[in-house]
Coordinates of C-alpha atoms and ligand atoms in Angstrom, one line a residue:
M1 CA -9.5 -17.0 -22.2
E2 CA -10.8 -16.1 -18.8
N3 CA -10.6 -12.4 -17.8
F4 CA -9.1 -11.2 -14.6
Y5 CA -9.2 -7.6 -13.3
I6 CA -7.0 -6.4 -10.4
T7 CA -6.6 -2.9 -9.0
T8 CA -4.4 -1.1 -6.5
P9 CA -5.6 2.1 -4.7
I10 CA -4.9 5.2 -6.7
Y11 CA -2.3 7.0 -4.6
Y12 CA -2.3 10.7 -3.6
P13 CA 0.6 12.4 -5.3
S14 CA 1.3 14.4 -2.1
G15 CA 5.0 13.5 -1.9
R16 CA 7.6 11.0 -3.0
F17 CA 6.2 7.5 -3.1
H18 CA 7.5 5.4 -0.2
I19 CA 7.9 1.8 0.4
G20 CA 4.3 1.3 1.7
T21 CA 2.8 2.6 -1.6
A22 CA 5.2 0.4 -3.4
Y23 CA 4.1 -2.7 -1.4
S24 CA 0.5 -2.4 -2.6
T25 CA 1.6 -2.1 -6.2
I26 CA 4.2 -4.9 -6.0
L27 CA 1.7 -7.2 -4.3
A28 CA -0.9 -6.5 -7.1
D29 CA 1.9 -7.0 -9.7
A30 CA 2.8 -10.4 -8.3
I31 CA -0.9 -11.5 -8.5
A32 CA -1.3 -10.1 -12.0
R33 CA 1.9 -11.8 -13.2
Y34 CA 0.8 -15.2 -11.7
K35 CA -2.6 -14.9 -13.3
R36 CA -1.0 -14.2 -16.6
L37 CA 1.2 -17.3 -16.2
Q38 CA -1.9 -19.2 -15.6
G39 CA -3.3 -18.0 -18.9
Y40 CA -5.7 -15.3 -17.8
N41 CA -6.4 -12.2 -19.8
V42 CA -5.3 -9.8 -17.1
K43 CA -6.1 -6.1 -16.7
F44 CA -4.0 -4.5 -14.0
L45 CA -4.9 -1.0 -12.9
T46 CA -3.1 1.5 -10.8
G47 CA -2.9 5.3 -10.9
L48 CA -3.2 8.6 -9.0
D49 CA -5.9 10.4 -7.1
E50 CA -5.0 13.9 -8.1
H51 CA -7.8 16.2 -6.9
G52 CA -8.6 17.8 -3.5
L53 CA -7.5 20.4 -1.2
K54 CA -4.4 18.6 -0.1
I55 CA -3.0 18.5 -3.6
Q56 CA -4.1 22.1 -4.3
N57 CA -2.1 23.2 -1.2
K58 CA 0.9 21.1 -2.1
A59 CA 1.1 22.6 -5.6
K60 CA 0.8 26.1 -4.1
E61 CA 3.7 25.3 -1.7
K62 CA 5.8 24.4 -4.7
G63 CA 4.8 27.5 -6.7
M64 CA 3.1 25.3 -9.4
T65 CA -0.4 25.1 -10.7
P66 CA -2.2 21.9 -9.5
Q67 CA -2.1 20.5 -13.0
Q68 CA 1.7 21.1 -13.4
Y69 CA 2.2 19.5 -10.0
V70 CA 0.2 16.4 -10.7
D71 CA 1.8 16.0 -14.1
D72 CA 5.2 16.0 -12.5
M73 CA 4.1 13.5 -9.9
A74 CA 2.5 11.2 -12.5
K75 CA 5.8 11.1 -14.3
Q76 CA 7.5 10.2 -11.1
A77 CA 5.0 7.4 -10.3
K78 CA 5.4 5.9 -13.8
E79 CA 9.1 6.0 -13.5
L80 CA 9.0 4.3 -10.1
W81 CA 6.8 1.5 -11.4
D82 CA 9.2 0.9 -14.3
K83 CA 12.1 0.8 -11.9
L84 CA 10.3 -1.7 -9.7
N85 CA 9.6 -3.9 -12.7
I86 CA 5.8 -3.5 -12.5
S87 CA 4.3 -5.5 -15.4
E88 CA 2.0 -4.2 -18.0
H89 CA -0.7 -2.0 -16.5
D90 CA -3.1 0.8 -17.1
F91 CA -2.4 4.0 -15.3
I92 CA -5.5 6.1 -14.5
R93 CA -5.4 9.7 -13.3
T94 CA -8.4 11.4 -11.9
T95 CA -7.5 14.4 -14.1
D96 CA -7.9 12.3 -17.2
K97 CA -10.7 13.4 -19.5
K98 CA -11.7 9.7 -19.7
H99 CA -12.2 9.6 -16.0
E100 CA -14.1 12.9 -15.9
K101 CA -16.6 11.6 -18.5
T102 CA -17.4 8.5 -16.5
L103 CA -17.6 10.4 -13.2
L104 CA -20.1 12.9 -14.5
K105 CA -22.3 10.2 -15.9
V106 CA -22.0 8.3 -12.6
Y107 CA -23.1 11.3 -10.7
E108 CA -26.0 11.9 -13.1
K109 CA -27.1 8.3 -12.8
M110 CA -27.1 8.5 -9.0
Y111 CA -28.9 11.8 -9.1
E112 CA -31.6 10.4 -11.3
N113 CA -32.0 7.5 -9.0
G114 CA -32.8 9.9 -6.2
D115 CA -29.7 9.0 -4.2
I116 CA -28.3 12.5 -4.1
Y117 CA -29.9 15.5 -2.4
K118 CA -28.8 19.0 -1.4
G119 CA -28.3 20.0 2.3
H120 CA -25.9 21.5 4.8
Y121 CA -23.1 19.8 6.5
S122 CA -21.6 20.9 9.8
G123 CA -18.9 18.8 11.4
W124 CA -15.3 18.4 12.4
Y125 CA -13.2 18.5 9.3
C126 CA -9.7 17.1 8.9
V127 CA -8.0 18.9 6.0
P128 CA -5.2 16.3 5.3
C129 CA -7.7 13.4 5.4
E130 CA -10.4 15.5 3.6
T131 CA -13.0 13.9 5.9
F132 CA -15.7 15.2 8.1
F133 CA -16.1 13.6 11.5
T134 CA -18.8 13.7 14.1
E135 CA -17.9 14.6 17.7
K136 CA -18.0 11.0 18.8
D137 CA -15.6 9.9 16.0
L138 CA -12.8 12.2 17.3
V139 CA -10.1 10.7 19.4
L140 CA -9.0 13.1 22.2
G141 CA -10.5 15.9 20.0
K142 CA -8.3 15.0 17.1
C143 CA -8.7 13.3 13.8
P144 CA -9.3 9.5 14.4
D145 CA -7.3 8.6 11.2
C146 CA -4.2 10.8 11.3
G147 CA -4.3 12.3 14.8
R148 CA -4.1 15.9 13.6
E149 CA -6.1 19.0 14.5
V150 CA -9.7 19.2 13.2
S151 CA -11.8 22.3 12.8
I152 CA -15.6 22.9 12.8
T153 CA -16.7 23.6 9.3
E154 CA -20.1 24.2 7.9
E155 CA -20.9 24.1 4.2
E156 CA -23.7 23.6 1.8
C157 CA -23.2 20.2 0.2
Y158 CA -24.8 17.4 -1.8
F159 CA -25.4 14.3 0.1
F160 CA -25.5 10.7 -1.0
N161 CA -28.3 8.9 0.7
M162 CA -26.4 6.1 2.5
K163 CA -29.2 5.4 4.9
K164 CA -31.3 4.1 2.1
Y165 CA -28.8 1.3 1.6
Q166 CA -28.4 0.3 5.3
D167 CA -30.3 -3.0 5.0
K168 CA -28.9 -3.7 1.5
I169 CA -25.3 -3.5 2.7
V170 CA -26.1 -5.8 5.6
E171 CA -27.7 -8.3 3.3
F172 CA -24.8 -7.9 0.9
Y173 CA -22.3 -9.0 3.6
E174 CA -24.6 -11.9 4.6
K175 CA -24.7 -13.1 1.1
N176 CA -21.0 -12.5 0.4
P177 CA -19.2 -13.5 3.7
D178 CA -15.8 -13.7 1.8
F179 CA -16.0 -10.4 0.1
L180 CA -13.7 -8.6 2.4
E181 CA -10.5 -10.2 3.7
P182 CA -9.1 -10.6 6.3
L183 CA -12.3 -11.6 8.2
F184 CA -11.3 -9.5 11.2
R185 CA -11.6 -6.4 9.0
K186 CA -15.1 -7.3 8.1
E187 CA -16.0 -7.7 11.8
E188 CA -14.5 -4.2 12.4
I189 CA -16.5 -2.6 9.6
M190 CA -19.7 -4.4 10.6
N191 CA -19.4 -3.6 14.3
N192 CA -18.0 -0.1 14.2
F193 CA -19.7 1.4 11.1
I194 CA -22.5 -0.6 9.6
K195 CA -24.4 -1.9 12.7
P196 CA -24.5 1.4 14.5
G197 CA -26.2 2.8 11.4
L198 CA -24.9 4.6 8.4
E199 CA -24.9 8.4 8.0
D200 CA -25.5 10.1 4.7
L201 CA -22.3 11.0 3.0
C202 CA -21.4 14.5 1.9
I203 CA -20.2 14.1 -1.7
S204 CA -19.4 17.7 -2.7
R205 CA -17.3 20.6 -1.5
T206 CA -17.4 24.3 -2.0
T207 CA -14.3 25.3 0.0
F208 CA -11.8 24.5 -2.8
D209 CA -12.0 24.2 -6.5
W210 CA -9.3 21.7 -7.6
G211 CA -11.8 18.9 -8.6
I212 CA -14.5 18.0 -11.0
K213 CA -17.5 20.4 -10.9
L214 CA -20.9 18.9 -10.3
P215 CA -22.9 19.0 -13.6
N216 CA -25.9 20.5 -11.9
D217 CA -24.2 23.0 -9.6
S218 CA -20.8 24.4 -10.6
K219 CA -20.2 26.0 -7.2
H220 CA -19.5 22.5 -6.0
V221 CA -16.7 20.1 -6.8
M222 CA -16.9 16.4 -6.3
Y223 CA -15.8 15.0 -3.0
V224 CA -12.5 13.1 -3.5
W225 CA -13.8 9.7 -2.5
L226 CA -16.6 9.6 -5.0
D227 CA -14.1 10.9 -7.6
A228 CA -11.4 8.5 -6.5
L229 CA -13.5 5.3 -6.2
T230 CA -15.0 5.8 -9.7
N231 CA -11.5 5.3 -11.2
Y232 CA -12.0 1.6 -11.1
L233 CA -14.9 2.0 -13.5
S234 CA -13.6 5.0 -15.6
A235 CA -10.5 3.1 -16.5
L236 CA -12.8 0.6 -18.2
G237 CA -14.7 3.3 -20.1
Y238 CA -17.9 2.7 -18.0
L239 CA -20.9 4.8 -19.3
T240 CA -18.9 6.1 -22.3
E241 CA -19.1 5.1 -26.0
D242 CA -16.0 3.0 -25.6
D243 CA -17.1 0.6 -22.8
N244 CA -15.7 -2.7 -24.2
E245 CA -13.3 -3.1 -21.4
F246 CA -16.0 -2.5 -18.9
K247 CA -18.1 -5.3 -20.5
T248 CA -15.0 -7.5 -20.4
F249 CA -13.6 -6.9 -17.0
W250 CA -16.3 -5.8 -14.6
P251 CA -16.7 -6.9 -11.8
A252 CA -13.1 -6.8 -10.7
N253 CA -11.7 -10.0 -9.4
I254 CA -9.7 -8.5 -6.7
Q255 CA -9.1 -5.0 -5.4
I256 CA -6.0 -4.5 -3.2
I257 CA -6.1 -1.8 -0.6
G258 CA -4.4 -0.9 2.6
K259 CA -6.1 -1.1 6.0
D260 CA -6.5 2.7 6.1
I261 CA -9.0 2.8 3.3
V262 CA -11.2 -0.2 4.2
R263 CA -14.1 1.9 5.3
F264 CA -14.4 3.7 1.9
H265 CA -14.0 0.5 -0.1
A266 CA -16.1 -1.8 2.1
I267 CA -19.1 0.4 2.7
Y268 CA -19.3 3.3 0.3
W269 CA -17.9 1.5 -2.7
P270 CA -20.4 -1.4 -2.8
I271 CA -23.2 1.1 -2.0
F272 CA -22.2 3.3 -4.9
L273 CA -22.2 0.3 -7.1
M274 CA -25.6 -0.8 -5.9
S275 CA -26.9 2.7 -6.8
L276 CA -25.5 2.2 -10.3
G277 CA -27.0 -1.3 -10.5
L278 CA -23.6 -2.9 -10.8
E279 CA -22.1 -5.9 -9.1
A280 CA -19.6 -5.5 -6.4
P281 CA -16.0 -6.6 -6.9
K282 CA -15.5 -10.3 -6.1
K283 CA -12.9 -9.7 -3.5
L284 CA -11.5 -6.8 -1.5
Y285 CA -8.2 -7.5 0.2
S286 CA -6.9 -5.2 2.8
H287 CA -3.3 -5.6 3.7
G288 CA -1.6 -4.2 6.8
F289 CA 1.0 -1.5 7.0
I290 CA 4.8 -1.5 6.8
V291 CA 5.9 0.1 10.0
M292 CA 9.2 1.2 11.3
K293 CA 10.8 0.5 14.7
D294 CA 9.4 3.8 16.0
G295 CA 6.0 3.3 14.5
K296 CA 4.5 4.8 11.4
M297 CA 6.7 6.1 8.6
S298 CA 6.8 9.9 8.5
K299 CA 8.9 12.6 7.2
S300 CA 8.9 14.4 10.6
K301 CA 10.3 11.2 12.3
G302 CA 12.9 10.9 9.6
N303 CA 12.2 7.2 9.1
M304 CA 11.0 7.1 5.5
I305 CA 12.4 4.5 3.2
Y306 CA 12.1 4.8 -0.5
P307 CA 11.9 1.7 -2.7
D308 CA 13.9 3.1 -5.6
T309 CA 16.8 4.1 -3.4
L310 CA 16.8 0.6 -1.9
A311 CA 16.5 -1.1 -5.3
E312 CA 19.3 0.9 -6.8
K313 CA 21.7 -0.4 -4.2
Y314 CA 20.4 -4.0 -3.7
G315 CA 18.5 -4.8 -6.8
V316 CA 14.8 -4.7 -7.6
D317 CA 14.1 -8.3 -6.9
A318 CA 15.6 -8.2 -3.4
V319 CA 13.2 -5.4 -2.6
R320 CA 10.2 -7.1 -4.1
Y321 CA 11.1 -10.3 -2.3
F322 CA 11.7 -8.7 1.0
L323 CA 8.4 -6.7 1.0
L324 CA 6.3 -9.7 -0.1
K325 CA 8.1 -11.9 2.4
I326 CA 7.8 -9.7 5.5
M327 CA 4.2 -8.7 5.1
N328 CA 2.0 -11.2 6.9
Y329 CA -1.6 -11.7 5.9
G330 CA -3.6 -8.6 6.7
T331 CA -1.5 -7.3 9.6
D332 CA 1.3 -4.8 10.0
S333 CA 4.9 -5.8 9.6
E334 CA 8.1 -4.0 10.6
F335 CA 10.8 -2.9 8.2
T336 CA 14.2 -2.9 9.7
P337 CA 17.6 -2.6 8.0
E338 CA 18.7 -5.6 10.0
S339 CA 15.9 -7.9 8.7
F340 CA 16.5 -6.7 5.1
V341 CA 20.2 -7.6 5.3
E342 CA 19.5 -10.9 7.1
R343 CA 16.9 -12.1 4.5
Y344 CA 19.1 -10.9 1.7
N345 CA 22.1 -12.9 2.9
S346 CA 20.3 -16.0 4.2
D347 CA 17.4 -16.6 1.7
L348 CA 18.7 -15.0 -1.5
C349 CA 22.4 -15.3 -1.2
N350 CA 23.1 -18.4 0.9
D351 CA 20.1 -20.6 0.1
L352 CA 19.1 -19.7 -3.5
G353 CA 22.3 -18.2 -4.9
N354 CA 24.6 -20.9 -3.6
L355 CA 22.3 -23.7 -4.8
L356 CA 22.4 -22.4 -8.3
N357 CA 26.2 -21.7 -8.2
R358 CA 27.0 -25.2 -6.8
T359 CA 24.8 -26.9 -9.3
I360 CA 26.3 -25.1 -12.3
A361 CA 29.8 -25.5 -11.0
M362 CA 29.3 -29.3 -10.5
I363 CA 27.6 -29.8 -13.9
N364 CA 30.6 -28.0 -15.5
K365 CA 33.1 -29.9 -13.5
Y366 CA 31.7 -33.4 -13.8
F367 CA 29.9 -33.3 -17.1
D368 CA 31.4 -30.4 -19.1
G369 CA 28.2 -28.5 -18.6
K370 CA 25.9 -31.0 -20.2
I371 CA 23.6 -33.5 -18.6
K372 CA 21.0 -36.0 -19.8
E373 CA 17.4 -36.0 -18.6
N374 CA 17.0 -38.6 -16.0
K375 CA 13.6 -39.5 -14.8
Y376 CA 14.6 -42.5 -12.8
S377 CA 15.8 -42.6 -9.3
F378 CA 19.2 -43.8 -8.6
T379 CA 19.8 -42.7 -5.0
Q380 CA 17.7 -43.2 -1.9
F381 CA 17.1 -39.5 -1.7
D382 CA 15.6 -38.9 -5.2
N383 CA 12.0 -39.8 -4.4
G384 CA 12.1 -37.7 -1.3
L385 CA 13.1 -34.6 -3.3
E386 CA 10.6 -35.3 -6.0
N387 CA 7.9 -35.5 -3.4
I388 CA 9.0 -32.3 -1.7
I389 CA 8.8 -30.4 -5.0
E390 CA 5.3 -31.7 -5.6
T391 CA 4.0 -31.0 -2.2
S392 CA 5.7 -27.6 -2.0
I393 CA 4.0 -26.5 -5.2
E394 CA 0.6 -27.7 -4.0
E395 CA 1.2 -25.8 -0.8
F396 CA 2.3 -22.8 -2.7
K397 CA -0.9 -22.8 -4.8
T398 CA -3.1 -23.0 -1.8
N399 CA -1.3 -20.3 0.1
F400 CA -1.2 -18.0 -2.9
D401 CA -4.9 -18.5 -3.7
N402 CA -5.7 -17.7 -0.1
L403 CA -3.6 -14.5 -0.3
Q404 CA -1.1 -16.0 2.2
I405 CA 1.7 -14.5 0.1
S406 CA 4.5 -14.7 2.6
N407 CA 3.7 -18.3 3.3
S408 CA 3.5 -19.0 -0.4
L409 CA 7.1 -17.8 -0.7
S410 CA 8.1 -20.1 2.2
S411 CA 6.6 -23.0 0.3
L412 CA 8.7 -22.2 -2.8
F413 CA 11.9 -21.7 -0.7
N414 CA 11.3 -25.0 0.9
I415 CA 12.3 -26.6 -2.4
I416 CA 15.6 -24.7 -2.3
S417 CA 16.4 -25.7 1.2
K418 CA 15.6 -29.3 0.6
A419 CA 17.6 -29.3 -2.6
N420 CA 20.6 -28.0 -0.7
K421 CA 20.1 -30.8 1.8
Y422 CA 19.9 -33.2 -1.0
I423 CA 23.4 -32.2 -2.1
D424 CA 24.7 -32.9 1.4
D425 CA 22.8 -36.3 1.5
T426 CA 23.9 -37.5 -1.9
E427 CA 27.5 -36.2 -1.7
P428 CA 28.1 -35.7 -5.4
W429 CA 31.8 -35.2 -4.8
V430 CA 32.0 -38.7 -3.5
L431 CA 30.0 -40.1 -6.5
A432 CA 32.3 -38.3 -8.9
K433 CA 35.3 -40.3 -7.7
S434 CA 34.3 -43.5 -9.5
E435 CA 33.2 -43.9 -13.2
E436 CA 30.6 -46.5 -12.3
N437 CA 28.6 -43.8 -10.4
K438 CA 28.3 -41.6 -13.5
D439 CA 24.6 -42.3 -14.0
K440 CA 23.9 -41.7 -10.3
L441 CA 25.8 -38.4 -10.5
N442 CA 23.9 -37.4 -13.6
C443 CA 20.7 -38.2 -11.8
V444 CA 21.6 -36.1 -8.8
M445 CA 22.5 -33.1 -11.1
Y446 CA 19.2 -33.6 -13.0
H447 CA 17.3 -33.4 -9.7
L448 CA 19.0 -30.2 -8.8
V449 CA 18.3 -28.6 -12.2
E450 CA 14.7 -29.6 -12.0
S451 CA 14.3 -28.2 -8.5
L452 CA 15.8 -24.9 -9.6
R453 CA 13.8 -24.9 -12.8
I454 CA 10.5 -25.5 -11.1
F455 CA 11.3 -23.0 -8.4
A456 CA 12.3 -20.4 -11.0
I457 CA 9.0 -20.8 -12.9
Y458 CA 6.9 -20.2 -9.8
I459 CA 9.1 -17.5 -8.4
N460 CA 8.7 -15.4 -11.6
P461 CA 5.7 -13.3 -10.4
F462 CA 7.7 -12.3 -7.3
M463 CA 11.2 -11.9 -8.8
P464 CA 10.9 -11.8 -12.5
D465 CA 14.6 -11.0 -13.3
T466 CA 15.9 -13.6 -10.9
S467 CA 13.6 -16.2 -12.4
E468 CA 14.8 -15.5 -15.9
N469 CA 18.4 -15.4 -14.8
I470 CA 18.2 -18.8 -13.2
L471 CA 16.5 -20.3 -16.2
N472 CA 19.1 -18.8 -18.5
Q473 CA 22.1 -19.9 -16.5
L474 CA 20.6 -23.4 -16.5
G475 CA 20.1 -23.2 -20.2
I476 CA 16.4 -24.2 -20.0
N477 CA 14.6 -24.1 -23.4
E478 CA 11.5 -21.8 -23.7
Q479 CA 9.1 -24.8 -23.7
Y480 CA 10.2 -25.8 -20.3
R481 CA 9.7 -22.4 -18.7
T482 CA 5.9 -22.6 -18.7
L483 CA 3.6 -23.4 -15.8
E484 CA 2.4 -26.5 -17.6
S485 CA 6.0 -27.8 -17.7
A486 CA 6.6 -27.0 -14.1
S487 CA 6.7 -30.5 -12.7
F488 CA 9.6 -32.9 -12.1
G489 CA 11.1 -34.7 -15.1
K490 CA 9.9 -32.5 -17.9
S491 CA 13.1 -30.8 -19.1
E492 CA 15.7 -32.3 -21.4
N493 CA 18.9 -31.5 -23.2
I494 CA 20.4 -29.4 -20.5
K495 CA 23.5 -27.4 -21.2
V496 CA 24.3 -25.0 -18.4
I497 CA 26.3 -21.7 -18.7
E498 CA 30.0 -22.2 -18.6
K499 CA 30.7 -20.0 -15.6
G500 CA 27.9 -19.3 -13.2
I501 CA 27.1 -15.6 -12.4
P502 CA 26.1 -15.0 -8.7
L503 CA 22.5 -14.0 -8.4
F504 CA 23.0 -12.1 -5.2
E505 CA 26.4 -10.9 -3.8
R506 CA 26.8 -11.5 -0.1
L507 CA 26.4 -8.2 1.9
D508 CA 28.7 -7.2 4.7
V509 CA 26.2 -7.0 7.5
N510 CA 27.3 -4.0 9.4
T511 CA 28.2 -1.9 6.4
S512 CA 24.9 -2.6 4.7
I513 CA 22.8 -1.9 7.9
D514 CA 24.6 1.4 8.2
E515 CA 24.0 2.2 4.5
I516 CA 20.3 1.5 4.8
K517 CA 20.0 3.6 8.0
E518 CA 21.6 6.4 6.0
M519 CA 18.9 6.0 3.3
M520 CA 16.2 6.5 5.9
K521 CA 15.1 10.1 6.1
Ligands
ME8_1 O1 -5.6 6.7 0.4 N1 2.3 0.2 4.4 O2 -4.1 7.3 -1.2 P1 -2.7 7.1 -0.4 C1 1.6 -0.4 3.4 N2 -6.0 8.2 -2.7 N3 0.9 0.2 2.6 C2 0.8 1.5 2.6 C3 1.5 2.3 3.6 C4 2.3 1.6 4.5 N4 3.1 2.2 5.4 N5 1.2 3.6 3.3 C5 0.4 3.6 2.3 C6 -5.3 7.1 -0.7 N6 0.1 2.4 1.8 C7 -6.4 7.3 -1.7 C8 -6.9 6.0 -2.2 S1 -8.4 4.6 -3.8 C9 -9.8 4.8 -4.7 C10 -8.0 6.1 -3.2 C11 -0.7 2.0 0.7 O3 -1.6 7.7 -1.3 C12 -2.0 1.3 1.1 O4 -2.5 0.5 0.1 O5 -2.8 7.6 1.0 C13 -2.9 2.4 1.3 O6 -4.3 2.0 1.2 C14 -2.6 3.3 0.1 O7 -1.1 3.2 0.0 C15 -3.0 4.8 0.4 O8 -2.4 5.6 -0.4

């Protein structure tokens, strides 16, 4: 069995997890699930980035110790992933002993290689971002990442010798032009950061103590980014006695990140790996941000939306579908209550839900719930639908493999809209009027069942419950729920449920929009 390792960023537990954080995890989950369907041995990693001044301050605000605070947040994160139906995964925390063991060894190895030296750092420091900036990095005197105030800070620190790797990172990108997607992000990184010349990176701090102490100088704690990036290795037991998973799963096949942390993953991360003599991940995919009508989500604007609140009201699959559908490849997309309700009603309720309901109702009405398999075409529209299924699946695969996730969903929903049209074209209610059209009618029903069955198999990674629900209502045997069986004409002995259960209840547009607005805080 081939192995497949996929990771999400490890999130800062600095507040309740919003829909943006959920997007990265749901996207990674959809990929992990699809790879499992394809038969890969998948390791799916997510977790929390628990150290640093920001977390230390947050805990203080709440009157808790940092450890108590992060324990509480880790519980919340795990509950959220359960609620959002995130499939089997490993959950790494940077406060795990396992992580600390690897991190210390990683540091020692880099130190022994001569990549770390002691010096002084003076620069503009942004506390929330925990990043130093040079004068020219600042935008109107403020942090270029978050726009907040920065202050001059000077401290003794250990540096990682990035300059030593300047040529190697350029060469790495020449040899691996597809490493970072989308391509325009690579251009940005190349032009704005690599080509102008790398600066050595300060990898320790003395101004706070909520972190892992350097093994050779306990006044210093590890800088959050060296700490955080190492999670992808520590979760596999790298440089510990139990490193089987490391041997099995490294290098990662794909690492999912948001556009805000590309610089860390596209420059420092491959360089750290070079220093350790390790291969870089095969792919780094940076997605865009979910934004609101008035720009970035933020508590102060009162425009935050939480995935669990949304899922409690409208169902997990609707939230998963919506996020995966609206986010275009690599760019920002807007969340609006209007678009959520519109997609829910049109794609899920009208197109998909109605197709299933009509199909089940007709099979019950005309055939007492049971139809025969029917691989032959009886109407002039059969071949057309069979071809659509085939080409849509091919399109789906190409889109999915190219991380065009939203388009891959369109490919699948094309089957649904064409199957709906097929009903209008074949007019089963007319065929039902005469006994001699019985075979034709059976054939039409069989085509509808097959369209829904194949759709349900492929939609599983995106909407796992809906997929199962469709297959159950259609009475599809286990053997016809696999990817191998997902082509036209495979299923047989169909006995559908006696009374169909709606997959998605139609939403009243205005009421629901108001409800969602109410949820936004
Ligand atoms: O940066 N839309 O953690 P973080 C889409 N701990 N995705 C969003 C988003 C939005 N509006 N907001 C956040 C950190 N994300 C570090 C990472 S990894 C070694 C360390 C997602 O909690 C996106 O994937 O700030 C982004 O990269 C991540 O959350 C940042 O999470």
